[in-house]
Short mmCIF file of C-alpha atoms and ligand atoms in Angstrom, two decimals:
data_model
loop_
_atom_site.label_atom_id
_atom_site.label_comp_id
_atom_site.label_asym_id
_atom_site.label_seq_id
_atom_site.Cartn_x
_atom_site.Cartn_y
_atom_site.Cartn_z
CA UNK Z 249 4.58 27.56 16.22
CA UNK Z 250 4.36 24.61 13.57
CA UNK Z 251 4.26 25.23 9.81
CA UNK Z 252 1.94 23.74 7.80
CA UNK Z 253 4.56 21.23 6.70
CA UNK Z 254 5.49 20.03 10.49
CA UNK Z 255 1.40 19.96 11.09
CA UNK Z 256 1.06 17.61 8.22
CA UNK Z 257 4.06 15.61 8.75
CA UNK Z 258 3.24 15.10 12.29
CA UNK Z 259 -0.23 13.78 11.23
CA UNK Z 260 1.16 11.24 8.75
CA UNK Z 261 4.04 10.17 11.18
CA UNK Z 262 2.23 7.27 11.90
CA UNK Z 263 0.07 6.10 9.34
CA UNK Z 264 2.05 3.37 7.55
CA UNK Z 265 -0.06 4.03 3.57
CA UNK Z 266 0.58 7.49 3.84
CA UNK Z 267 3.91 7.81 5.02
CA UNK Z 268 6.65 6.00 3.23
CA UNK Z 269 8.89 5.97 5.96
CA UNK Z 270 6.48 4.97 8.54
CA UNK Z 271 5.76 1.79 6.98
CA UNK Z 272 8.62 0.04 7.64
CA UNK Z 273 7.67 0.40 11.26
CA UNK Z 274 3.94 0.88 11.68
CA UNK Z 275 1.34 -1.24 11.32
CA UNK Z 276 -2.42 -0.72 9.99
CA UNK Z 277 -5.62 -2.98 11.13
CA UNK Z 278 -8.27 -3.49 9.11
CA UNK Z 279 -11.44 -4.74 10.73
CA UNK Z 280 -13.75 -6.36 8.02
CA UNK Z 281 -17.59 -5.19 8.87
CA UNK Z 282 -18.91 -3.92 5.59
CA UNK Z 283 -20.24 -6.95 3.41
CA UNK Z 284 -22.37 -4.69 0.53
CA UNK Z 285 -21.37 -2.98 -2.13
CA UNK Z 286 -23.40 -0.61 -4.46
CA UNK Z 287 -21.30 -0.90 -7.53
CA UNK Z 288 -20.28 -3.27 -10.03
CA UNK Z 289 -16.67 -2.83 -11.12
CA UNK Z 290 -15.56 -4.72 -13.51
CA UNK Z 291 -12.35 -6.31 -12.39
CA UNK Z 292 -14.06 -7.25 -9.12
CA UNK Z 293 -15.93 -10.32 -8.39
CA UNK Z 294 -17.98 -10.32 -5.40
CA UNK Z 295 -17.04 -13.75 -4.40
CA UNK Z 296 -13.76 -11.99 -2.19
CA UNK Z 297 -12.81 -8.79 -1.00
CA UNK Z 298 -13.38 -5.43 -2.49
CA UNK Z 299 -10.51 -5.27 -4.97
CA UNK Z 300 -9.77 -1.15 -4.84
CA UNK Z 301 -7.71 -1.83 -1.81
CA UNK Z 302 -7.02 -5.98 -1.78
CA UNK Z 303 -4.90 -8.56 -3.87
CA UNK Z 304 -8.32 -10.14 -5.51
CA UNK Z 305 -8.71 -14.02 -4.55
CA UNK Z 306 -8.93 -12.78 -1.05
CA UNK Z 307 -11.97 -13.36 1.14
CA UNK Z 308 -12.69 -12.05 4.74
CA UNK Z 309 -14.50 -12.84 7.72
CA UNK Z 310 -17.29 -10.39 8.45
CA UNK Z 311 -16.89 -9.42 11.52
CA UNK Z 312 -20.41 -7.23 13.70
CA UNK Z 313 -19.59 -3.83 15.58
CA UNK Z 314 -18.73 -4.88 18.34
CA UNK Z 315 -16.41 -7.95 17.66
CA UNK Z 316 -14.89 -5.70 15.45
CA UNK Z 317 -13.68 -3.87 18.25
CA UNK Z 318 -13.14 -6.27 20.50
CA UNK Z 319 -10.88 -7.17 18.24
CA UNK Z 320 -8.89 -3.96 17.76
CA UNK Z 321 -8.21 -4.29 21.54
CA UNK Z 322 -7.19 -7.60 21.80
CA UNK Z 323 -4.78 -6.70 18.18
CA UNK Z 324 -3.46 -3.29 19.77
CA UNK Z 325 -2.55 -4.66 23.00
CA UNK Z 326 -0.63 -7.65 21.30
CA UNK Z 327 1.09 -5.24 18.23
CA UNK Z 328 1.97 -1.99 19.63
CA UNK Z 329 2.91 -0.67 16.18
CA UNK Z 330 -0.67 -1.08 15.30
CA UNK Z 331 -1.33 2.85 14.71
CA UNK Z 332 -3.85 2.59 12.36
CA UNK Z 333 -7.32 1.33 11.93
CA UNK Z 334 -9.01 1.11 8.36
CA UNK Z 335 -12.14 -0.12 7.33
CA UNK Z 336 -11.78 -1.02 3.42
CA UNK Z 337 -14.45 -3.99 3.08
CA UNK Z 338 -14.90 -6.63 1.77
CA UNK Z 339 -17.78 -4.69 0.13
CA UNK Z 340 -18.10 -0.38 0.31
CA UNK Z 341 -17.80 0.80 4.21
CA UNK Z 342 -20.49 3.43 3.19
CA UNK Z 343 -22.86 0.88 1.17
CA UNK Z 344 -22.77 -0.37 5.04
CA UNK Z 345 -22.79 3.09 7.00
CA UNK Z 346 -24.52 1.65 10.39
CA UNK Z 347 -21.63 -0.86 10.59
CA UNK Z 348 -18.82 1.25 9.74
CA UNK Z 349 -19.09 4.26 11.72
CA UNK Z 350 -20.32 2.04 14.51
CA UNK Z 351 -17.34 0.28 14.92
CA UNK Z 352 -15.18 3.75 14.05
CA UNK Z 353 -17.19 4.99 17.35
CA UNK Z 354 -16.64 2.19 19.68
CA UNK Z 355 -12.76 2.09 18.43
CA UNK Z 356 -12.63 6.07 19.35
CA UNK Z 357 -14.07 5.71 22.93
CA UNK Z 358 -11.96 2.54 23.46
CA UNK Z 359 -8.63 2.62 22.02
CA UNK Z 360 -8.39 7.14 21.48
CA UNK Z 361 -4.72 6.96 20.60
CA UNK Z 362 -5.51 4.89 17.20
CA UNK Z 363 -5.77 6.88 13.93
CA UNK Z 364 -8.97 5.87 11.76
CA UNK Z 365 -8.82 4.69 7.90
CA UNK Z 366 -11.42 4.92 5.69
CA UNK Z 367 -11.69 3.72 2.16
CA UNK Z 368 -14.51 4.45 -0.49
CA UNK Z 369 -15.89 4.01 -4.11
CA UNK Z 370 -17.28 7.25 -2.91
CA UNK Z 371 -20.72 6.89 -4.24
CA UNK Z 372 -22.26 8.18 -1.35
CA UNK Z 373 -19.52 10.03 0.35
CA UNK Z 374 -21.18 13.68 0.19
CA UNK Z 375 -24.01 12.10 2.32
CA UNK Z 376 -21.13 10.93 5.35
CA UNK Z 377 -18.67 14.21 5.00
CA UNK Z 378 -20.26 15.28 8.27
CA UNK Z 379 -20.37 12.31 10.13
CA UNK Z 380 -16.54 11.18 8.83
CA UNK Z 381 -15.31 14.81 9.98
CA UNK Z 382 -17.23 14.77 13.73
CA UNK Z 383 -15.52 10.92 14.20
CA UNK Z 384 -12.20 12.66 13.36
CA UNK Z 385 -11.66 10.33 10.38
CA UNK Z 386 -8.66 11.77 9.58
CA UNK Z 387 -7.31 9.62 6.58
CA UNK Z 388 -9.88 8.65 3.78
CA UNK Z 389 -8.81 6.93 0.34
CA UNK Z 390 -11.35 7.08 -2.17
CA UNK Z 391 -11.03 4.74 -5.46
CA UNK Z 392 -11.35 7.22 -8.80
CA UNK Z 393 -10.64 5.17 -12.16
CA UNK Z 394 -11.73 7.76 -14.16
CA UNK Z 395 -12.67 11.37 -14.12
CA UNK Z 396 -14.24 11.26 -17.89
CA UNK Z 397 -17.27 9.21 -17.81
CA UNK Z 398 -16.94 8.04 -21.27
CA UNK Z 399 -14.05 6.20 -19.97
CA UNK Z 400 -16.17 5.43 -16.45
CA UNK Z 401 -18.42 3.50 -18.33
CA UNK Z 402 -16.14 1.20 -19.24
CA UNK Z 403 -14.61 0.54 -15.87
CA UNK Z 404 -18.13 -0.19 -14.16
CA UNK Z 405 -21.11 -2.18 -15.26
CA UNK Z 406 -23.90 -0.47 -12.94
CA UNK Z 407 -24.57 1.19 -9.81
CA UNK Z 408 -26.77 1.56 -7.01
CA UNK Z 409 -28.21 4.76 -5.79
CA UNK Z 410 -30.76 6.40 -3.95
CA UNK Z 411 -33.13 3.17 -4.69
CA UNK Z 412 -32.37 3.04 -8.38
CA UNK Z 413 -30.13 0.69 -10.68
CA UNK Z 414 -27.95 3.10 -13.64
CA UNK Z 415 -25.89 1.74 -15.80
CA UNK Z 416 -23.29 2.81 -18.16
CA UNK Z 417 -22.47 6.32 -19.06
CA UNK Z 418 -24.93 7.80 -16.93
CA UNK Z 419 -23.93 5.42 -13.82
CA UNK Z 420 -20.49 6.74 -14.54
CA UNK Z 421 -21.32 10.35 -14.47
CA UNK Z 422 -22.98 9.93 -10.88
CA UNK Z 423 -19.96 8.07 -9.62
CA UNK Z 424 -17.70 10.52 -10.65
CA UNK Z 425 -19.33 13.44 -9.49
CA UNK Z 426 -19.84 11.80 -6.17
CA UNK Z 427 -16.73 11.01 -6.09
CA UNK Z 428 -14.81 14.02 -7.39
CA UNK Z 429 -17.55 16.58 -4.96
CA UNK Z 430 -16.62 14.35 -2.16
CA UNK Z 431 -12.87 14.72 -2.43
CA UNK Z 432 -13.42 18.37 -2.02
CA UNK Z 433 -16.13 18.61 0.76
CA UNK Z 434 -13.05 16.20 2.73
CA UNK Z 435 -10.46 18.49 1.98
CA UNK Z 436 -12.06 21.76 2.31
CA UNK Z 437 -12.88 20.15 5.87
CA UNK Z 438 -8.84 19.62 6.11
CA UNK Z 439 -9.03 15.40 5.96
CA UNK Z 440 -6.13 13.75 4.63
CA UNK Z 441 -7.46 12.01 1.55
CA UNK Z 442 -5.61 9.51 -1.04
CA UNK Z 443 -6.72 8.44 -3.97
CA UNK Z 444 -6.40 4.92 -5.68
CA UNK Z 445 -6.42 4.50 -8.59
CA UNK Z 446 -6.48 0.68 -10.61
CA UNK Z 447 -5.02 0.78 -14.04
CA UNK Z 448 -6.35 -1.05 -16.66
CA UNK Z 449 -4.74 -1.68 -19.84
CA UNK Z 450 -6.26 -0.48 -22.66
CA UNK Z 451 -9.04 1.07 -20.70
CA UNK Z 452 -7.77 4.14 -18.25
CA UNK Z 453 -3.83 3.56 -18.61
CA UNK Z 454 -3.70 6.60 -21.10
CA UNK Z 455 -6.06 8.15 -18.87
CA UNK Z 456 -4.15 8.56 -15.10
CA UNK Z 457 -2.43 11.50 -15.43
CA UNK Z 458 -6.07 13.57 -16.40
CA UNK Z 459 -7.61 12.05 -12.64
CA UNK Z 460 -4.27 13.07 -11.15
CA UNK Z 461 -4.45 16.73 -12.09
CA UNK Z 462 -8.15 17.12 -11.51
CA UNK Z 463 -7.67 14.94 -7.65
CA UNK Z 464 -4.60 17.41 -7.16
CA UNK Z 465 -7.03 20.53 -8.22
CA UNK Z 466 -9.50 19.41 -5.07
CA UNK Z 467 -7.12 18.85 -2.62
CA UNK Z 468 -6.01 15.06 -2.66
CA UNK Z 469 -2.62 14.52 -0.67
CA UNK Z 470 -1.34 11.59 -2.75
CA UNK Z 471 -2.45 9.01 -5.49
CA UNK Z 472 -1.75 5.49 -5.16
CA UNK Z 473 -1.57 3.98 -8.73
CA UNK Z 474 -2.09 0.43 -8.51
CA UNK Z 475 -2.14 -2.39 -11.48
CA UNK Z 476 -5.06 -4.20 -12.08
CA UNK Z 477 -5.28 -7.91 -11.56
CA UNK Z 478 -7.19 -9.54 -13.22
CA UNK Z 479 -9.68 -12.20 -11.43
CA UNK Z 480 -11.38 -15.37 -12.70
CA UNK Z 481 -15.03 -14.48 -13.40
CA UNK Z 482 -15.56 -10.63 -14.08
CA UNK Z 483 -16.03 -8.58 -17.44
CA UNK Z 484 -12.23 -8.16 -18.05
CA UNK Z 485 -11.39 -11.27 -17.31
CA UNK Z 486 -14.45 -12.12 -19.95
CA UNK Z 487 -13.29 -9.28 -22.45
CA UNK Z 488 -9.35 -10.35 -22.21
CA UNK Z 489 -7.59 -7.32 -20.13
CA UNK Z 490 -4.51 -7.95 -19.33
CA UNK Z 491 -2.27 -6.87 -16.18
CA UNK Z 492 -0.33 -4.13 -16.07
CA UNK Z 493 3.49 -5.08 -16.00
CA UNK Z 494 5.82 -3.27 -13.28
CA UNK Z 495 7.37 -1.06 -15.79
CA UNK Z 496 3.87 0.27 -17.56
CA UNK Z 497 2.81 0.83 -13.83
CA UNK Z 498 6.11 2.79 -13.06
CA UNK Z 499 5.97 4.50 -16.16
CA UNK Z 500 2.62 5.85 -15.52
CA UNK Z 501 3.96 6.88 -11.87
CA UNK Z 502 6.48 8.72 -13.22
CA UNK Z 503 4.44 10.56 -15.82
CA UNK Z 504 2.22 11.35 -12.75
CA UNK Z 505 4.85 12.76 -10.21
CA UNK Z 506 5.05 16.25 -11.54
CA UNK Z 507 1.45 16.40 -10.58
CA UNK Z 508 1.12 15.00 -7.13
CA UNK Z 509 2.92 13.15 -4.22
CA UNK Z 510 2.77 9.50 -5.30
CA UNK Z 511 2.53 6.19 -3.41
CA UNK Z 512 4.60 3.44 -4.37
CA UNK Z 513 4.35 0.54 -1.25
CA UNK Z 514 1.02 -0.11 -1.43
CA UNK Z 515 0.69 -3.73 -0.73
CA UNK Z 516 -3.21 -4.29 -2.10
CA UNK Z 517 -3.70 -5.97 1.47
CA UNK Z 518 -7.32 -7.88 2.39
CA UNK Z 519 -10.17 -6.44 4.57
CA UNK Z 520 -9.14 -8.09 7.49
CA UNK Z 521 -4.94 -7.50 7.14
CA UNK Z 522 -3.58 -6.71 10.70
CA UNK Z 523 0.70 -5.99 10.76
CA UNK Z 524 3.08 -3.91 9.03
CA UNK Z 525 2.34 -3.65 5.28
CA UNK Z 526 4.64 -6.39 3.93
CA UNK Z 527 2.80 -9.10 6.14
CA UNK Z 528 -0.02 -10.39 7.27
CA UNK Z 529 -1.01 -11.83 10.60
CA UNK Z 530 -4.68 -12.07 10.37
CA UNK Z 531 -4.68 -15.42 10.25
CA UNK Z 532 -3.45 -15.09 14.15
CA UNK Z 533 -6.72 -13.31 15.14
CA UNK Z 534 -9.48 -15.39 13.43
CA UNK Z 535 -12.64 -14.42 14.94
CA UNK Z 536 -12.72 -17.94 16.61
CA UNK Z 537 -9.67 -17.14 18.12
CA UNK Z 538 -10.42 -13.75 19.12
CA UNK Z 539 -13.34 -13.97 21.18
CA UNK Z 540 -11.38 -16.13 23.78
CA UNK Z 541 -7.87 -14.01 23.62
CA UNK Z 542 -7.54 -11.53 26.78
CA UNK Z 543 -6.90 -7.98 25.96
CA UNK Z 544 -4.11 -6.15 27.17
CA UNK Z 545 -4.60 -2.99 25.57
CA UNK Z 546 -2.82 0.04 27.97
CA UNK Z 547 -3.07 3.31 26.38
CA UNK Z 548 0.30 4.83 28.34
CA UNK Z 549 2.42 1.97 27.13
CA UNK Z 550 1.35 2.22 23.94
CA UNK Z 551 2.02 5.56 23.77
CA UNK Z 552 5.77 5.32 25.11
CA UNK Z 553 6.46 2.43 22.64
CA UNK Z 554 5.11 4.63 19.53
CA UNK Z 555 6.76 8.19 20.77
CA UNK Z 556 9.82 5.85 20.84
CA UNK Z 557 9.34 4.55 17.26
CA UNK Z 558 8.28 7.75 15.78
CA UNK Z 559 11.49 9.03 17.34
CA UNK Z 560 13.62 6.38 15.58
CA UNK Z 561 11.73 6.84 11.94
CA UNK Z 562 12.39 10.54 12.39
CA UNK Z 563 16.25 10.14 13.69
CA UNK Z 564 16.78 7.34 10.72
CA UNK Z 565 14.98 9.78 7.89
CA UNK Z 566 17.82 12.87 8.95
CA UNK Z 567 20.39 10.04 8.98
CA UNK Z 568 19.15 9.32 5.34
CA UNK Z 569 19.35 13.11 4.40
CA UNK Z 570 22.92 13.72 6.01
CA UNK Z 571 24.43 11.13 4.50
CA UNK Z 572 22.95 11.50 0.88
CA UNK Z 573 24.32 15.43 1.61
CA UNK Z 574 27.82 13.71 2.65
CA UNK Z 575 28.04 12.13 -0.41
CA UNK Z 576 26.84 14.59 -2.51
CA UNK Z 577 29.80 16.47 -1.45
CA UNK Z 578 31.79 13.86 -2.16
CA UNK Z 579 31.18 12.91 -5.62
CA UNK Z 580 33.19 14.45 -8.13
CA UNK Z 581 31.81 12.27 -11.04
CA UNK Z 582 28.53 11.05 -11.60
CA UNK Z 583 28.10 7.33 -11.23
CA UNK Z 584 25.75 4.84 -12.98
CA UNK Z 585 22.81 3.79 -11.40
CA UNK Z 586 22.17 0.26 -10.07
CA UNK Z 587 18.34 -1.28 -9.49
CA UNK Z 588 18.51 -3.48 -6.38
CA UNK Z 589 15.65 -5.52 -5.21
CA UNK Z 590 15.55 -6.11 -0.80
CA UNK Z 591 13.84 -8.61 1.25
CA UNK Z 592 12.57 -7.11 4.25
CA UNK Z 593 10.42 -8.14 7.10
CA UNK Z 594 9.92 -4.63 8.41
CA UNK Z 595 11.64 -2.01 10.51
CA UNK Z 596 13.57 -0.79 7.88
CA UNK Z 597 16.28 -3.73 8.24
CA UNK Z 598 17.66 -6.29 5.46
CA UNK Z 599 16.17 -9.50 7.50
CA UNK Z 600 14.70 -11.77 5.90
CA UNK Z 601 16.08 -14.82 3.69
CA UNK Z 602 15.15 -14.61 -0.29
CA UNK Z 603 13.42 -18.29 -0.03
CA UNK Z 604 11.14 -16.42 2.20
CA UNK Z 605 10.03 -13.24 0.52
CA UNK Z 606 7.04 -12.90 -0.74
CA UNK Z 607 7.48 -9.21 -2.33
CA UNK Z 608 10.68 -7.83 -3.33
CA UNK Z 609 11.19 -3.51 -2.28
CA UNK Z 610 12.63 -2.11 -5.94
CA UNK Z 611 15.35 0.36 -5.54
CA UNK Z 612 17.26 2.38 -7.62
CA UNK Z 613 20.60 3.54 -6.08
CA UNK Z 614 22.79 6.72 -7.83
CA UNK Z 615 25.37 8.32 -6.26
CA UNK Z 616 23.80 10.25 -3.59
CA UNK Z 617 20.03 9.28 -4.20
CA UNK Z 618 18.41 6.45 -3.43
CA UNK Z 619 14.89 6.09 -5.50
CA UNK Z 620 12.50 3.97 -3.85
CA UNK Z 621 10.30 2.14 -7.45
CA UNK Z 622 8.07 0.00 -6.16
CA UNK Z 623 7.56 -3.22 -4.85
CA UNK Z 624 6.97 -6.68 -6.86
CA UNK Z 625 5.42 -9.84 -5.70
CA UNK Z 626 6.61 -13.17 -5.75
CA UNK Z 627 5.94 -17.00 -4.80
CA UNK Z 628 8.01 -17.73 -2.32
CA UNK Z 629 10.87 -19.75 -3.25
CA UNK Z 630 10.47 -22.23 0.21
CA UNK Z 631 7.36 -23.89 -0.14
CA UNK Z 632 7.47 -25.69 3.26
CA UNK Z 633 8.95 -29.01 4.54
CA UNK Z 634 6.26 -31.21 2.88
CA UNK Z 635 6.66 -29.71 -0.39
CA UNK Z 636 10.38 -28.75 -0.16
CA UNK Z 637 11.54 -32.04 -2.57
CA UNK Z 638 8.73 -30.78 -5.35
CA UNK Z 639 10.46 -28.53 -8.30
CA UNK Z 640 10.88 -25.01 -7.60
CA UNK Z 641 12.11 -24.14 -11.07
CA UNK Z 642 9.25 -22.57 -12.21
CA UNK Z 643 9.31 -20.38 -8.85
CA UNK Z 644 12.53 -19.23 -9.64
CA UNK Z 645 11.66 -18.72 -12.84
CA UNK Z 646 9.16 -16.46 -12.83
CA UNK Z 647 11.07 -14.60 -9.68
CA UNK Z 648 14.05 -14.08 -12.23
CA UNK Z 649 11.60 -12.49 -14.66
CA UNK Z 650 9.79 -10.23 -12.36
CA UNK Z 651 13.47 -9.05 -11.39
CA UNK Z 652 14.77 -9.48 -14.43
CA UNK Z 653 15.72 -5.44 -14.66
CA UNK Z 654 17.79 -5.99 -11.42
CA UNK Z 655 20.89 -5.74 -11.22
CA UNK Z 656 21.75 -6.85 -7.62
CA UNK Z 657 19.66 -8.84 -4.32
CA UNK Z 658 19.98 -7.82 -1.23
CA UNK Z 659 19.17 -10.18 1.63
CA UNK Z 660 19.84 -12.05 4.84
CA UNK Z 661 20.37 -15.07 3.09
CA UNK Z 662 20.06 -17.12 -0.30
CA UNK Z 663 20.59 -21.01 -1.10
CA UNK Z 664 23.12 -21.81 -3.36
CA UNK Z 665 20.55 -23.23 -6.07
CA UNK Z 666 18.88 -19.92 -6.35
CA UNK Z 667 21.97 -17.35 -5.83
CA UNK Z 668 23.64 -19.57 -9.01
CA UNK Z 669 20.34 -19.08 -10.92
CA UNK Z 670 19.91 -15.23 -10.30
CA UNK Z 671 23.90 -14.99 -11.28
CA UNK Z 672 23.76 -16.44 -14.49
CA UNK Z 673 20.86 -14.07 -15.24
CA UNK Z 674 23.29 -11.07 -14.21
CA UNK Z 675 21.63 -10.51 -10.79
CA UNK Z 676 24.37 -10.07 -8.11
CA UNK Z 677 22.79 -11.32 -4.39
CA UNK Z 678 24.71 -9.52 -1.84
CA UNK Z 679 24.52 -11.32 1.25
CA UNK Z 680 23.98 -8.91 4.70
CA UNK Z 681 21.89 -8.43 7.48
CA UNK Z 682 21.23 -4.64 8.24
CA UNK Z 683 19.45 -1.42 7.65
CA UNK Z 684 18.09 -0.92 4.50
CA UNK Z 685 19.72 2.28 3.28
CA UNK Z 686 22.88 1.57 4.22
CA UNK Z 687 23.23 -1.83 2.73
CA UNK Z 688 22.01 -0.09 -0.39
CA UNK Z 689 24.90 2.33 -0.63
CA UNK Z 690 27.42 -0.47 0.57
CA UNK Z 691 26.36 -2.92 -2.11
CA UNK Z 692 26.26 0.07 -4.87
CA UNK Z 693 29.88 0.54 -3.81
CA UNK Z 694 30.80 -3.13 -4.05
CA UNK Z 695 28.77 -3.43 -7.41
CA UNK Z 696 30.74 -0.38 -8.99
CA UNK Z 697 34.04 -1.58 -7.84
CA UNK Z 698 33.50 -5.40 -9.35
CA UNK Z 699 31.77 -3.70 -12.51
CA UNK Z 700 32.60 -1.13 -15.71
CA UNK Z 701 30.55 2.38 -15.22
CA UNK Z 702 28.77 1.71 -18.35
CA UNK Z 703 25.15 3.25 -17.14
CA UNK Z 704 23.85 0.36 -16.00
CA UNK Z 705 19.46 1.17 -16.16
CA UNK Z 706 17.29 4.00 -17.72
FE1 CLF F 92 -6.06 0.55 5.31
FE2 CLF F 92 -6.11 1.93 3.14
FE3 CLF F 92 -6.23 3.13 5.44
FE4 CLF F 92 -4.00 2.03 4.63
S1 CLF F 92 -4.48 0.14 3.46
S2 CLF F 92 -7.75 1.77 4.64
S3 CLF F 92 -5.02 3.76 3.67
S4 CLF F 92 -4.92 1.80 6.63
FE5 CLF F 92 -2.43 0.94 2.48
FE6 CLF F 92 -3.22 -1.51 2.18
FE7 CLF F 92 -2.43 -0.10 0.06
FE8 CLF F 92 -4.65 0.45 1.28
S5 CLF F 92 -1.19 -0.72 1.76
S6 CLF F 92 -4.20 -1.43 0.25
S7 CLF F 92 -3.10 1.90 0.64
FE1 SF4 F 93 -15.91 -4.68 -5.78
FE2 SF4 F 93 -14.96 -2.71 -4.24
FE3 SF4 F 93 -15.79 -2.18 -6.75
FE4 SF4 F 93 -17.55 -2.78 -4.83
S1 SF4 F 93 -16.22 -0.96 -4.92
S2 SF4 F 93 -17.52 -3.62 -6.92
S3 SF4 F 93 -16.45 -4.31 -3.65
S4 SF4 F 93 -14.06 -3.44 -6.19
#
């Protein structure tokens, strides 16, 4: 018989935002059919995509019902690491309930084997527990900024419910309590749930690790910090709010852990992101496109190809805990720790070249552990053919800042302009193709060996 642990491992084994490991080989679909919102927050600007779960500047094709799932046929049949379909926008999937759990329906009687996403402000989640638990939603992320409304009314400038406009404190109040009473009805009802939260400087960042506790007290599986950033045209962009930098959000994170499982690879991806979470290929599957494209969507195969994956994430993950054990035995003395950023392009692997990279995976590497901190987006350094003669100083620049706590790079490949660059500024690229984890404790060897053991980050 399976423990509660296998049950809930098994059901997250798959699902690329809740499982860390699955990530690097899984792959979520979002299909963008919920335009409204009923809220006003105020880093958002209704010009792009709902901001709780997207990079803001983002904007999405609407998509109706049924070319939404059209659509996850023609994208499953093409990816078969798409395991995962989530609705997140661009507005509030239940400010647009017809539309959502229409297309949730036709994906279940179409495509079975895929998992379905949901993500909320939560407003009027107590009116869709039923409906969310008969569709076997399994995974639902509500957005919770605050659980004190005199700190609510500062993240939201009205809302709309049941027919009426509220704003400020008492707007707050009824979001909260929608949201909080939700989270519970989900998880007395055994759903998944995660919670996002956006900090704000100056606003809820002294705040997070209240919501945590009270999310934890109603059942929440894991909280997904996530810094603000701030967009042209909304109130904190108007009152001067500032992003969060990588180390306030990691600080925060940290403070947070004790409390509750947290999520650290969120990639703030749009409505309409189809891939594995470091990339996009929407732009592959425009809705122009996607109306013509055949679909070659075979349950059985898709099954075999994702046993076989789920297989390999499980055999790599007791790789990971052998060898950490291995070493463990091993060390006599405790070593510093090194902070290494990694270019990836999925499946766990060191493949990609840094002039590519868009993000950066943060790891900390000690002894036998290896601490996965976040991950930190860049420009990429290649700009194209066209613009390859322009300056890229500035790109390199800020790159070199945002890593600037680094002490190595790991990656398939770097140009001599910008490994010279990142040396002077004491980062060491290490040059390798490979999986992750073991590059990680190969370069940590080679960085000890060419370096003192002065503790090397705190
Ligand atoms: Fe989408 Fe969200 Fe489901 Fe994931 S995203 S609805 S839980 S399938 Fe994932 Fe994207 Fe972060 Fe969201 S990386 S923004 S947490
Ligand atoms: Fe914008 Fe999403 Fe907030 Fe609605 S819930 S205002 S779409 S960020």
């Amino acid at each position: 018989m399976k423990t509660i642990n296998q049950d809930l491992e098994d059901r997250i084994a798959r699902h690329p935002c809740y499982s860390e490991d699955a990530h690097h080989y899984f792959a979520r679909m979002h299909v963008p059919v919920a335009p409204a919102c009923n809220i006003q927050c105020n880093y958002c600007s209704r010009k792009f995509d709902c901001a709780n779960e997207s990079r803001p500047g983002v904007v999405s094709e609407v998509l109706k019902p049924e070319e939404a799932v059209k659509k996850v046929l023609v994208v499953a049949g093409e990816i078969q690491q798409t395991s995962v379909i989530g609705i997140a926008g661009p507005g509030d999937p239940l400010a647009n309930p017809q539309k959502t759990f229409d297309t949730f329906r036709g994906v279940a009687e179409q495509a079975p084997d895929l998992k379905l996403c949901l993500s909320t402000n939560g407003l009027r989640l107590l009116e869709f527990v039923d409906t969310i638990h008969e569709l076997n939603i399994d995974h639902v992320t509500i957005t919770i900024n605050a659980v004190n409304p005199l700190i609510g009314q500062h993240v939201y400038s009205w809302i709309f419910y049941e027919g009426k406009r509220y704003k400020g404190l008492e707007a707050a109040e009824i979001l909260i309590n929608n949201q909080l009473k939700g989270l519970e009805a989900l998880t007395e009802r055994g759903i998944l749930c995660k919670v996002n939260t956006v900090l704000i400087p100056g606003v809820n960042d002294h705040h997070v690790e209240e919501i945590s506790k009270a999310i934890k007290e109603r059942g929440a599986f894991v909280h997904n910090i996530m810094p603000l950033i701030v967009t042209p045209d909304t109130v904190f962009e108007k009152n001067g709010i500032r992003n969060p930098t990588a180390k306030e959000v990691q600080q925060v994170q940290e403070k947070c852990s004790g409390s509750l499982k947290m999520m650290k690879h969120c990639r703030q991806c749009r409505a309409d992101a189809i891939g594995l979470l470091g990339e996009d290929r929407s732009a592959e599957f425009s809705k122009e496109k996607i109306m013509d494209l055949p679909v070659h969507y075979d349950g059985e195969a898709r099954k075999q190809f994702q046993d076989e994956l789920e297989k390999k994430v499980k055999q790599n993950k007791k790789k990971k805990q052998e060898k950490a054990a291995k070493i463990r035995n091993e060390i006599t003395t405790s070593s510093p720790g090194i902070r290494m950023a990694v270019t990836t392009r999925g499946n766990a692997r060191v493949n990609l070249h840094f002039g590519h990279a868009k993000e950066f995976l943060i790891f900390d590497v000690q002894n036998d552990s290896i601490n996965f901190i976040g991950v930190r987006k860049v420009q990429s350094y290649c700009i194209g053919k066209v613009n390859c003669g322009t300056n890229k100083g500035p790109i390199l620049a800020e790159t070199a800042e945002i890593l600037k706590d680094c002490q190595m790079l790991l990656s398939s490949g770097i140009g001599e302009t910008p490994k010279k660059y990142l040396l002077d500024r004491g980062i060491v690229p290490f040059v390798k193709s490979g999986n992750i984890e073991e590059l990680l404790y190969e370069s940590s060897k080679f960085y000890r060996y060419m370096n003192s053991s002065e503790p090397i980050f705190s």
